[in-house]
C-alpha cells in the first residue's frame, strides 16, 4: 500500500512538472522593466510595466482618452509602479523615508499631481486607494514633447555633478514629467571615516581626498595624508603625493605644494609602468601656483 501511494505521488509530481514546462509563453502587452542607479550613496530603483500608445489617444480631456485629465492613474500598467530609496531622501520638497512606494499620478493639461503611496498590496488598483496611506502629493508642471514616446519610460535623470540630486523622469506619448529629489551622504561618509581610518590605514587617503574635494578641514586632510605617506614605502606613491600637493595648494602653501609636486614628477618619471598622466597633472598644478 505504501509503495502504491508513493508511486501515485511521484506520478502526480511528474505530471505537474510536465504541465509547467508545457505552458505557452506569450509576449506581454506591457512588459516589465526596471531602472536603477546610485545617487550619492542612495540606491534608487523603479520597477514598472510599459504600455505602448498603439495608435490610441492617451492623455486628454474627456472619456475618449485612455487616461482622462483629473482621474487617478497607476502611472504604468498591470500591478503599478514601485519606487524604492535605500536611504531617506527629499522628494519635491517632501522628506521621504527609505523604503518602497507605489507611484500614482493625476494627469492635467499643464500640471500633474504626483503621489507616493505606502501600501504596495493594492498594486495598480486605484479603486482601493486610501487617502490615509498617501505619503506625499505634489503638483508638477509637465513638458509637451515634440516627438511621441511610443512606450512608457521611466528614468533616473539629471544627476548633479556633486551627486546630491537627480530627477524621477517619466515620459509617455507627448508628455514629460520630472520630479526632483535630493540625497545626503555627508553624515554617512563622516561616520565611515571615523570608524574605518582607525582599522585600515589606506582609508586615510580616501578620507583626505573627501575632505579636499568637499572643502572641509584641510589641516585634518593634510594630517591624514602625512600619516599615510609616513607608513612603509607609501612615500613613493607619486599619485598620492600629487593629492598632498593639491591640498597644500588649496591651503595657500604654494612653496611646499611646488616642492611636493616636483617630487611627485620625479617619482612618476622613474616608474617603469608609466606616469599615468601625473607628470602633466603636477606640472599643471605648479603652473597654476
Short mmCIF file of C-alpha atoms in Angstrom, two decimals:
data_model
loop_
_atom_site.label_atom_id
_atom_site.label_comp_id
_atom_site.label_asym_id
_atom_site.label_seq_id
_atom_site.Cartn_x
_atom_site.Cartn_y
_atom_site.Cartn_z
CA UNK A 1 0.00 0.00 0.00
CA UNK A 2 2.82 2.41 0.91
CA UNK A 3 4.53 1.68 -2.41
CA UNK A 4 1.27 2.39 -4.26
CA UNK A 5 0.82 5.77 -2.50
CA UNK A 6 4.46 6.68 -3.18
CA UNK A 7 4.07 5.72 -6.83
CA UNK A 8 0.93 7.85 -7.19
CA UNK A 9 2.69 10.80 -5.51
CA UNK A 10 5.66 10.58 -7.85
CA UNK A 11 3.35 10.34 -10.86
CA UNK A 12 1.46 13.48 -9.80
CA UNK A 13 4.73 15.37 -9.35
CA UNK A 14 5.85 14.34 -12.83
CA UNK A 15 2.52 15.48 -14.30
CA UNK A 16 2.77 18.90 -12.60
CA UNK A 17 6.38 19.32 -13.76
CA UNK A 18 5.43 18.34 -17.30
CA UNK A 19 2.50 20.78 -17.36
CA UNK A 20 4.71 23.60 -16.05
CA UNK A 21 7.22 23.01 -18.84
CA UNK A 22 4.46 22.70 -21.40
CA UNK A 23 2.88 26.12 -20.79
CA UNK A 24 2.86 28.52 -23.73
CA UNK A 25 4.76 31.73 -23.07
CA UNK A 26 3.49 34.82 -24.86
CA UNK A 27 4.95 38.34 -25.12
CA UNK A 28 3.29 40.69 -22.63
CA UNK A 29 1.37 43.73 -23.98
CA UNK A 30 3.01 45.81 -21.22
CA UNK A 31 6.40 44.23 -20.47
CA UNK A 32 8.08 44.57 -17.10
CA UNK A 33 11.01 46.95 -16.74
CA UNK A 34 13.38 48.20 -14.08
CA UNK A 35 15.65 51.23 -13.91
CA UNK A 36 18.13 51.66 -11.08
CA UNK A 37 21.16 53.71 -10.18
CA UNK A 38 23.00 55.17 -7.22
CA UNK A 39 22.83 58.87 -6.41
CA UNK A 40 25.37 59.78 -3.75
CA UNK A 41 25.17 56.72 -1.52
CA UNK A 42 21.46 56.16 -2.14
CA UNK A 43 20.29 53.26 -4.31
CA UNK A 44 17.25 54.30 -6.33
CA UNK A 45 15.11 51.91 -8.37
CA UNK A 46 11.83 51.99 -10.28
CA UNK A 47 10.01 48.74 -11.15
CA UNK A 48 7.16 49.22 -13.61
CA UNK A 49 5.23 47.90 -16.61
CA UNK A 50 5.47 49.58 -20.03
CA UNK A 51 2.27 50.06 -22.03
CA UNK A 52 2.54 51.39 -25.59
CA UNK A 53 0.45 54.03 -27.35
CA UNK A 54 -0.60 51.72 -30.20
CA UNK A 55 -2.44 54.48 -32.02
CA UNK A 56 -4.57 55.43 -29.01
CA UNK A 57 -5.20 58.86 -27.53
CA UNK A 58 -3.66 58.60 -24.06
CA UNK A 59 -3.96 61.87 -22.11
CA UNK A 60 -6.69 64.44 -22.66
CA UNK A 61 -9.96 65.96 -21.52
CA UNK A 62 -12.90 63.59 -21.68
CA UNK A 63 -13.88 59.94 -21.76
CA UNK A 64 -12.46 59.41 -25.26
CA UNK A 65 -8.94 59.33 -23.80
CA UNK A 66 -7.33 56.29 -22.20
CA UNK A 67 -6.35 58.35 -19.16
CA UNK A 68 -8.58 61.41 -18.87
CA UNK A 69 -7.42 64.54 -17.09
CA UNK A 70 -8.30 64.74 -13.42
CA UNK A 71 -8.53 60.98 -12.79
CA UNK A 72 -6.25 58.91 -10.59
CA UNK A 73 -3.84 56.69 -12.55
CA UNK A 74 -1.45 53.89 -11.55
CA UNK A 75 1.38 55.55 -13.51
CA UNK A 76 2.09 52.46 -15.58
CA UNK A 77 0.32 49.19 -16.33
CA UNK A 78 -0.58 45.92 -14.56
CA UNK A 79 0.36 46.00 -10.86
CA UNK A 80 1.58 49.59 -10.93
CA UNK A 81 4.92 51.30 -10.45
CA UNK A 82 7.16 50.84 -7.40
CA UNK A 83 9.78 53.43 -6.43
CA UNK A 84 12.43 52.46 -3.85
CA UNK A 85 15.03 54.51 -1.96
CA UNK A 86 17.71 52.85 0.18
CA UNK A 87 18.08 55.95 2.39
CA UNK A 88 15.90 58.86 3.40
CA UNK A 89 15.55 61.50 0.66
CA UNK A 90 13.81 64.79 -0.01
CA UNK A 91 11.42 64.34 -2.95
CA UNK A 92 9.98 67.55 -4.40
CA UNK A 93 10.46 69.21 -1.02
CA UNK A 94 8.97 66.32 0.98
CA UNK A 95 11.00 64.23 3.41
CA UNK A 96 10.61 60.59 2.38
CA UNK A 97 11.87 57.69 4.50
CA UNK A 98 13.86 54.85 2.97
CA UNK A 99 11.58 52.16 1.57
CA UNK A 100 9.26 51.13 -1.26
CA UNK A 101 6.31 53.17 -2.51
CA UNK A 102 3.71 52.97 -5.25
CA UNK A 103 3.60 55.92 -7.65
CA UNK A 104 0.21 57.32 -8.60
CA UNK A 105 -0.47 60.31 -10.83
CA UNK A 106 -3.38 62.56 -11.74
CA UNK A 107 -2.77 63.98 -15.24
CA UNK A 108 -3.76 67.50 -16.21
CA UNK A 109 -3.34 69.75 -19.21
CA UNK A 110 -0.32 71.66 -17.88
CA UNK A 111 0.20 70.27 -14.38
CA UNK A 112 0.13 66.76 -12.98
CA UNK A 113 -0.30 65.54 -9.42
CA UNK A 114 2.46 63.12 -8.37
CA UNK A 115 1.71 60.88 -5.39
CA UNK A 116 3.52 58.28 -3.29
CA UNK A 117 1.53 55.57 -1.57
CA UNK A 118 2.72 53.33 1.26
CA UNK A 119 0.58 50.19 0.81
CA UNK A 120 2.09 48.14 -2.01
CA UNK A 121 -0.60 45.46 -1.68
CA UNK A 122 -3.15 47.41 -3.75
CA UNK A 123 -0.86 47.27 -6.79
CA UNK A 124 -2.42 49.26 -9.60
CA UNK A 125 -5.98 49.10 -8.22
CA UNK A 126 -6.94 52.78 -7.99
CA UNK A 127 -10.36 51.79 -6.64
CA UNK A 128 -8.73 50.69 -3.36
CA UNK A 129 -6.80 53.94 -2.93
CA UNK A 130 -6.91 55.04 0.72
CA UNK A 131 -6.01 58.68 1.31
CA UNK A 132 -4.74 57.85 4.81
CA UNK A 133 -1.92 55.81 3.22
CA UNK A 134 -0.82 58.60 0.92
CA UNK A 135 2.76 59.59 1.81
CA UNK A 136 3.01 62.70 -0.35
CA UNK A 137 1.24 64.59 -3.11
CA UNK A 138 2.79 67.38 -5.16
CA UNK A 139 1.81 69.37 -8.22
CA UNK A 140 4.42 69.36 -11.00
CA UNK A 141 4.44 71.13 -14.35
CA UNK A 142 4.74 68.88 -17.38
CA UNK A 143 6.52 69.47 -20.67
CA UNK A 144 4.95 68.78 -24.05
CA UNK A 145 7.30 66.75 -26.23
CA UNK A 146 7.82 67.39 -29.95
CA UNK A 147 8.24 63.70 -30.69
CA UNK A 148 5.92 60.98 -29.46
CA UNK A 149 7.26 58.42 -26.97
CA UNK A 150 5.59 55.17 -28.05
CA UNK A 151 6.36 53.09 -24.94
CA UNK A 152 6.06 54.41 -21.38
CA UNK A 153 9.52 55.08 -19.98
CA UNK A 154 10.94 55.95 -16.57
CA UNK A 155 14.48 57.20 -16.00
CA UNK A 156 16.56 58.50 -13.11
CA UNK A 157 17.98 61.51 -14.90
CA UNK A 158 19.99 64.70 -14.47
CA UNK A 159 22.27 63.50 -11.67
CA UNK A 160 24.07 66.59 -10.36
CA UNK A 161 27.88 66.84 -10.56
CA UNK A 162 28.15 66.61 -6.77
CA UNK A 163 25.88 63.53 -6.64
CA UNK A 164 23.32 65.16 -4.33
CA UNK A 165 20.28 65.41 -6.60
CA UNK A 166 18.51 63.89 -9.62
CA UNK A 167 15.06 63.54 -11.17
CA UNK A 168 12.44 60.83 -11.38
CA UNK A 169 11.71 61.24 -15.09
CA UNK A 170 8.51 59.95 -16.71
CA UNK A 171 7.84 60.09 -20.47
CA UNK A 172 4.92 58.74 -22.50
CA UNK A 173 3.02 59.84 -25.57
CA UNK A 174 3.80 63.59 -25.77
CA UNK A 175 4.31 64.18 -22.03
CA UNK A 176 7.48 64.57 -19.96
CA UNK A 177 7.29 64.86 -16.17
CA UNK A 178 10.29 65.39 -13.88
CA UNK A 179 10.11 65.12 -10.09
CA UNK A 180 13.34 66.24 -8.36
CA UNK A 181 14.84 64.56 -5.33
CA UNK A 182 17.82 65.25 -3.09
CA UNK A 183 20.04 62.90 -1.12
CA UNK A 184 22.51 63.46 1.69
CA UNK A 185 25.61 61.36 2.18
CA UNK A 186 27.98 63.54 4.19
CA UNK A 187 26.94 62.16 7.60
CA UNK A 188 27.37 58.59 6.34
CA UNK A 189 30.82 59.31 4.90
CA UNK A 190 31.93 61.09 8.05
CA UNK A 191 30.80 58.14 10.19
CA UNK A 192 32.77 55.76 7.96
CA UNK A 193 35.85 57.96 8.18
CA UNK A 194 35.59 57.99 11.96
CA UNK A 195 35.25 54.22 12.08
CA UNK A 196 37.45 52.86 9.32
CA UNK A 197 40.51 55.09 9.41
CA UNK A 198 41.26 53.54 12.80
CA UNK A 199 41.39 49.98 11.44
CA UNK A 200 42.74 50.39 7.91
CA UNK A 201 45.49 52.98 7.18
CA UNK A 202 44.70 53.03 3.45
CA UNK A 203 41.41 54.70 4.32
CA UNK A 204 43.37 57.77 5.41
CA UNK A 205 43.88 58.61 1.72
CA UNK A 206 40.18 58.26 0.98
CA UNK A 207 39.36 60.48 3.96
CA UNK A 208 41.91 63.10 2.93
CA UNK A 209 40.58 63.14 -0.62
CA UNK A 210 36.99 63.54 0.61
CA UNK A 211 37.97 66.48 2.80
CA UNK A 212 39.92 68.07 -0.07
CA UNK A 213 37.13 67.59 -2.61
CA UNK A 214 34.37 68.85 -0.30
CA UNK A 215 36.25 71.85 1.16
CA UNK A 216 36.37 70.52 4.70
CA UNK A 217 39.18 70.85 7.26
CA UNK A 218 42.31 70.90 5.07
CA UNK A 219 44.65 70.71 8.06
CA UNK A 220 42.98 67.43 9.01
CA UNK A 221 43.26 66.22 5.41
CA UNK A 222 46.98 67.06 5.41
CA UNK A 223 47.45 65.28 8.73
CA UNK A 224 45.81 62.13 7.38
CA UNK A 225 47.81 62.06 4.16
CA UNK A 226 51.07 62.69 6.03
CA UNK A 227 50.29 59.80 8.37
CA UNK A 228 49.65 57.55 5.38
CA UNK A 229 52.76 58.59 3.44
CA UNK A 230 54.92 58.04 6.54
CA UNK A 231 53.96 54.35 6.61
CA UNK A 232 56.25 51.81 4.92
CA UNK A 233 57.11 52.75 1.33
CA UNK A 234 53.97 54.80 0.79
CA UNK A 235 56.02 57.96 0.24
CA UNK A 236 56.96 56.55 -3.19
CA UNK A 237 53.32 56.66 -4.35
CA UNK A 238 53.55 59.64 -6.67
CA UNK A 239 49.77 59.72 -7.23
CA UNK A 240 49.18 60.30 -3.53
CA UNK A 241 51.99 62.85 -3.39
CA UNK A 242 50.05 64.70 -6.06
CA UNK A 243 47.00 64.74 -3.78
CA UNK A 244 49.14 66.16 -0.98
CA UNK A 245 50.40 68.88 -3.36
CA UNK A 246 46.79 69.73 -4.24
CA UNK A 247 45.86 70.00 -0.55
CA UNK A 248 48.83 72.26 0.15
CA UNK A 249 47.96 74.46 -2.83
CA UNK A 250 44.39 74.79 -1.62
CA UNK A 251 45.70 75.77 1.81
CA UNK A 252 47.75 78.55 0.18
CA UNK A 253 51.14 76.98 0.89
CA UNK A 254 52.44 77.39 -2.67
CA UNK A 255 56.10 76.83 -1.83
CA UNK A 256 55.53 73.45 -0.20
CA UNK A 257 52.94 72.48 -2.83
CA UNK A 258 55.51 73.06 -5.59
CA UNK A 259 58.13 71.07 -3.71
CA UNK A 260 55.81 68.07 -3.27
CA UNK A 261 54.59 68.28 -6.89
CA UNK A 262 58.18 68.24 -8.16
CA UNK A 263 58.90 65.16 -6.03
CA UNK A 264 55.80 63.50 -7.50
CA UNK A 265 57.05 64.27 -11.03
CA UNK A 266 60.45 62.80 -10.22
CA UNK A 267 58.96 59.55 -8.95
CA UNK A 268 56.43 59.36 -11.79
CA UNK A 269 59.16 59.60 -14.42
CA UNK A 270 61.02 56.72 -12.80
CA UNK A 271 58.01 54.41 -12.75
CA UNK A 272 58.60 51.53 -15.19
CA UNK A 273 54.88 51.19 -15.95
CA UNK A 274 54.50 54.84 -16.93
CA UNK A 275 53.48 58.04 -15.19
CA UNK A 276 49.70 57.61 -15.78
CA UNK A 277 49.44 61.28 -16.63
CA UNK A 278 50.78 62.52 -13.31
CA UNK A 279 53.76 64.35 -14.80
CA UNK A 280 51.35 66.64 -16.64
CA UNK A 281 48.97 66.89 -13.69
CA UNK A 282 51.73 68.00 -11.40
CA UNK A 283 53.17 70.40 -13.95
CA UNK A 284 49.75 71.93 -14.47
CA UNK A 285 49.43 72.36 -10.70
CA UNK A 286 52.85 74.02 -10.49
CA UNK A 287 51.97 76.35 -13.36
CA UNK A 288 48.78 77.37 -11.61
CA UNK A 289 50.55 78.42 -8.42
#
